[in-house]
PDB file of C-alpha atoms in Angstrom:
ATOM      1  CA  UNK W   1       0.211   0.156   0.151  1.00 95.00           C
ATOM      2  CA  UNK W   2       3.290   2.411   0.408  1.00 95.00           C
ATOM      3  CA  UNK W   3       4.033   2.419  -2.972  1.00 97.00           C
ATOM      4  CA  UNK W   4       0.629   2.450  -3.939  1.00 97.00           C
ATOM      5  CA  UNK W   5       0.182   6.132  -1.781  1.00 97.00           C
ATOM      6  CA  UNK W   6       3.155   7.297  -4.078  1.00 97.00           C
ATOM      7  CA  UNK W   7       1.770   5.923  -7.412  1.00 97.00           C
ATOM      8  CA  UNK W   8       1.512   8.452 -10.581  1.00 96.00           C
ATOM      9  CA  UNK W   9      -1.913   7.702 -10.589  1.00 97.00           C
ATOM     10  CA  UNK W  10      -4.002   9.755  -8.562  1.00 96.00           C
ATOM     11  CA  UNK W  11      -6.982   6.766  -8.464  1.00 97.00           C
ATOM     12  CA  UNK W  12      -4.415   4.329  -7.275  1.00 98.00           C
ATOM     13  CA  UNK W  13      -3.715   6.522  -4.787  1.00 98.00           C
ATOM     14  CA  UNK W  14      -6.749   7.063  -3.465  1.00 98.00           C
ATOM     15  CA  UNK W  15      -7.273   3.524  -3.100  1.00 97.00           C
ATOM     16  CA  UNK W  16      -4.169   3.121  -0.823  1.00 98.00           C
ATOM     17  CA  UNK W  17      -5.760   6.164   1.586  1.00 98.00           C
ATOM     18  CA  UNK W  18      -8.750   4.164   1.485  1.00 97.00           C
ATOM     19  CA  UNK W  19      -8.328   0.796   2.676  1.00 96.00           C
ATOM     20  CA  UNK W  20      -8.309   1.071   5.840  1.00 95.00           C
ATOM     21  CA  UNK W  21     -11.973   2.298   6.095  1.00 95.00           C
ATOM     22  CA  UNK W  22     -14.445   0.965   8.291  1.00 93.00           C
ATOM     23  CA  UNK W  23     -11.556  -0.968  10.184  1.00 94.00           C
ATOM     24  CA  UNK W  24     -12.282   0.474  13.050  1.00 95.00           C
ATOM     25  CA  UNK W  25      -9.437  -1.141  16.234  1.00 95.00           C
ATOM     26  CA  UNK W  26      -7.986  -2.752  13.304  1.00 97.00           C
ATOM     27  CA  UNK W  27      -6.857   0.132  11.678  1.00 97.00           C
ATOM     28  CA  UNK W  28      -3.164   0.090  10.746  1.00 97.00           C
ATOM     29  CA  UNK W  29      -2.368   4.126  12.464  1.00 97.00           C
ATOM     30  CA  UNK W  30       1.249   3.790  11.080  1.00 98.00           C
ATOM     31  CA  UNK W  31       0.346   3.133   7.995  1.00 98.00           C
ATOM     32  CA  UNK W  32      -2.265   5.239   7.519  1.00 98.00           C
ATOM     33  CA  UNK W  33      -0.189   7.982   8.701  1.00 98.00           C
ATOM     34  CA  UNK W  34       2.508   7.549   6.104  1.00 98.00           C
ATOM     35  CA  UNK W  35       0.077   7.089   3.319  1.00 98.00           C
ATOM     36  CA  UNK W  36      -1.886  10.115   4.778  1.00 98.00           C
ATOM     37  CA  UNK W  37       1.277  12.405   4.321  1.00 98.00           C
ATOM     38  CA  UNK W  38       3.124  10.996   1.655  1.00 98.00           C
ATOM     39  CA  UNK W  39      -0.180  12.916  -0.498  1.00 98.00           C
ATOM     40  CA  UNK W  40      -0.268  16.120   0.747  1.00 98.00           C
ATOM     41  CA  UNK W  41       0.251  18.501  -1.306  1.00 96.00           C
ATOM     42  CA  UNK W  42      -1.522  16.910  -4.141  1.00 95.00           C
ATOM     43  CA  UNK W  43      -3.606  19.350  -5.650  1.00 93.00           C
ATOM     44  CA  UNK W  44      -6.216  16.762  -6.059  1.00 97.00           C
ATOM     45  CA  UNK W  45     -10.101  17.543  -4.933  1.00 97.00           C
ATOM     46  CA  UNK W  46     -10.437  13.325  -4.500  1.00 97.00           C
ATOM     47  CA  UNK W  47      -7.017  13.140  -2.897  1.00 98.00           C
ATOM     48  CA  UNK W  48      -7.840  15.541  -0.312  1.00 98.00           C
ATOM     49  CA  UNK W  49     -11.095  14.009   0.103  1.00 97.00           C
ATOM     50  CA  UNK W  50     -10.111  11.045   0.852  1.00 98.00           C
ATOM     51  CA  UNK W  51      -7.541  12.554   3.199  1.00 98.00           C
ATOM     52  CA  UNK W  52     -10.291  13.538   5.264  1.00 97.00           C
ATOM     53  CA  UNK W  53     -12.630  10.950   4.684  1.00 97.00           C
ATOM     54  CA  UNK W  54      -9.927   8.478   6.230  1.00 98.00           C
ATOM     55  CA  UNK W  55      -9.403  10.252   9.070  1.00 97.00           C
ATOM     56  CA  UNK W  56     -13.349  11.295   9.723  1.00 96.00           C
ATOM     57  CA  UNK W  57     -13.839   7.574   9.716  1.00 96.00           C
ATOM     58  CA  UNK W  58     -10.860   6.439  12.254  1.00 97.00           C
ATOM     59  CA  UNK W  59     -12.031   9.639  14.656  1.00 95.00           C
ATOM     60  CA  UNK W  60     -15.143   7.287  15.288  1.00 94.00           C
ATOM     61  CA  UNK W  61     -12.500   5.180  16.884  1.00 95.00           C
ATOM     62  CA  UNK W  62     -10.063   7.056  18.162  1.00 94.00           C
ATOM     63  CA  UNK W  63     -10.738  10.901  18.189  1.00 93.00           C
ATOM     64  CA  UNK W  64      -7.922  11.569  20.353  1.00 91.00           C
ATOM     65  CA  UNK W  65      -5.458  10.295  17.363  1.00 94.00           C
ATOM     66  CA  UNK W  66      -7.175  12.340  14.511  1.00 95.00           C
ATOM     67  CA  UNK W  67      -6.831  15.698  16.757  1.00 93.00           C
ATOM     68  CA  UNK W  68      -3.198  14.899  17.268  1.00 93.00           C
ATOM     69  CA  UNK W  69      -2.506  14.000  13.576  1.00 96.00           C
ATOM     70  CA  UNK W  70      -4.644  17.149  12.787  1.00 95.00           C
ATOM     71  CA  UNK W  71      -2.212  19.192  14.904  1.00 93.00           C
ATOM     72  CA  UNK W  72       1.083  17.771  13.641  1.00 96.00           C
ATOM     73  CA  UNK W  73       0.346  18.096  10.664  1.00 97.00           C
ATOM     74  CA  UNK W  74      -2.330  20.998   9.841  1.00 95.00           C
ATOM     75  CA  UNK W  75       0.583  23.193   8.038  1.00 96.00           C
ATOM     76  CA  UNK W  76       0.276  21.076   5.659  1.00 97.00           C
ATOM     77  CA  UNK W  77      -3.040  19.273   5.055  1.00 97.00           C
ATOM     78  CA  UNK W  78      -5.689  20.954   2.448  1.00 97.00           C
ATOM     79  CA  UNK W  79      -8.151  22.766   4.211  1.00 96.00           C
ATOM     80  CA  UNK W  80     -10.604  20.279   2.684  1.00 97.00           C
ATOM     81  CA  UNK W  81      -9.039  17.698   4.276  1.00 97.00           C
ATOM     82  CA  UNK W  82      -8.944  19.026   8.158  1.00 95.00           C
ATOM     83  CA  UNK W  83     -12.895  20.111   7.272  1.00 94.00           C
ATOM     84  CA  UNK W  84     -13.922  16.295   6.455  1.00 95.00           C
ATOM     85  CA  UNK W  85     -11.321  14.918   9.128  1.00 95.00           C
ATOM     86  CA  UNK W  86     -13.201  17.037  11.891  1.00 92.00           C
ATOM     87  CA  UNK W  87     -16.524  16.846  11.069  1.00 91.00           C
ATOM     88  CA  UNK W  88     -17.378  13.594  13.786  1.00 89.00           C
ATOM     89  CA  UNK W  89     -14.617  15.302  16.534  1.00 87.00           C
ATOM     90  CA  UNK W  90     -17.010  18.944  16.454  1.00 83.00           C
ATOM     91  CA  UNK W  91     -20.241  17.259  16.572  1.00 81.00           C
ATOM     92  CA  UNK W  92     -18.755  15.108  19.251  1.00 78.00           C
ATOM     93  CA  UNK W  93     -17.519  18.394  21.455  1.00 78.00           C
ATOM     94  CA  UNK W  94     -21.255  19.841  21.087  1.00 81.00           C
ATOM     95  CA  UNK W  95     -22.280  16.466  22.022  1.00 79.00           C
ATOM     96  CA  UNK W  96     -20.303  16.872  25.313  1.00 72.00           C
ATOM     97  CA  UNK W  97     -20.782  20.119  26.079  1.00 76.00           C
ATOM     98  CA  UNK W  98     -24.735  20.091  25.723  1.00 79.00           C
ATOM     99  CA  UNK W  99     -24.297  17.327  28.001  1.00 76.00           C
ATOM    100  CA  UNK W 100     -22.379  19.126  30.815  1.00 74.00           C
ATOM    101  CA  UNK W 101     -24.584  22.190  30.523  1.00 74.00           C
ATOM    102  CA  UNK W 102     -27.577  19.593  31.253  1.00 73.00           C
ATOM    103  CA  UNK W 103     -25.469  17.532  34.278  1.00 67.00           C
ATOM    104  CA  UNK W 104     -24.692  20.649  35.791  1.00 63.00           C
ATOM    105  CA  UNK W 105     -27.954  22.862  34.717  1.00 58.00           C
ATOM    106  CA  UNK W 106     -26.349  25.766  32.935  1.00 56.00           C
ATOM    107  CA  UNK W 107     -27.561  26.826  29.713  1.00 52.00           C
TER     108      UNK W 107
END
């Protein structure tokens, strides 16, 4: 997959990015990170979107790791990738805030 992540054909690179979707706890995070980093700066919509999708999918399993990855790599990532990666994390943060307000009786 690392070879595919550097292929000239961006559709092959996209397959490498997406190959661990829905793997949850079985995701090889080191491999995922290497594949994503190999595709930073591609200037291809479908690559940038796939980077975000793969991170968004994994954020359901390990939001902390995705937050750390985005924070570490944000200067190299396309804004679309960051937006897609952050979708569920933002929703989770809102749920936590609402829950805490309800728990503490504050509004």
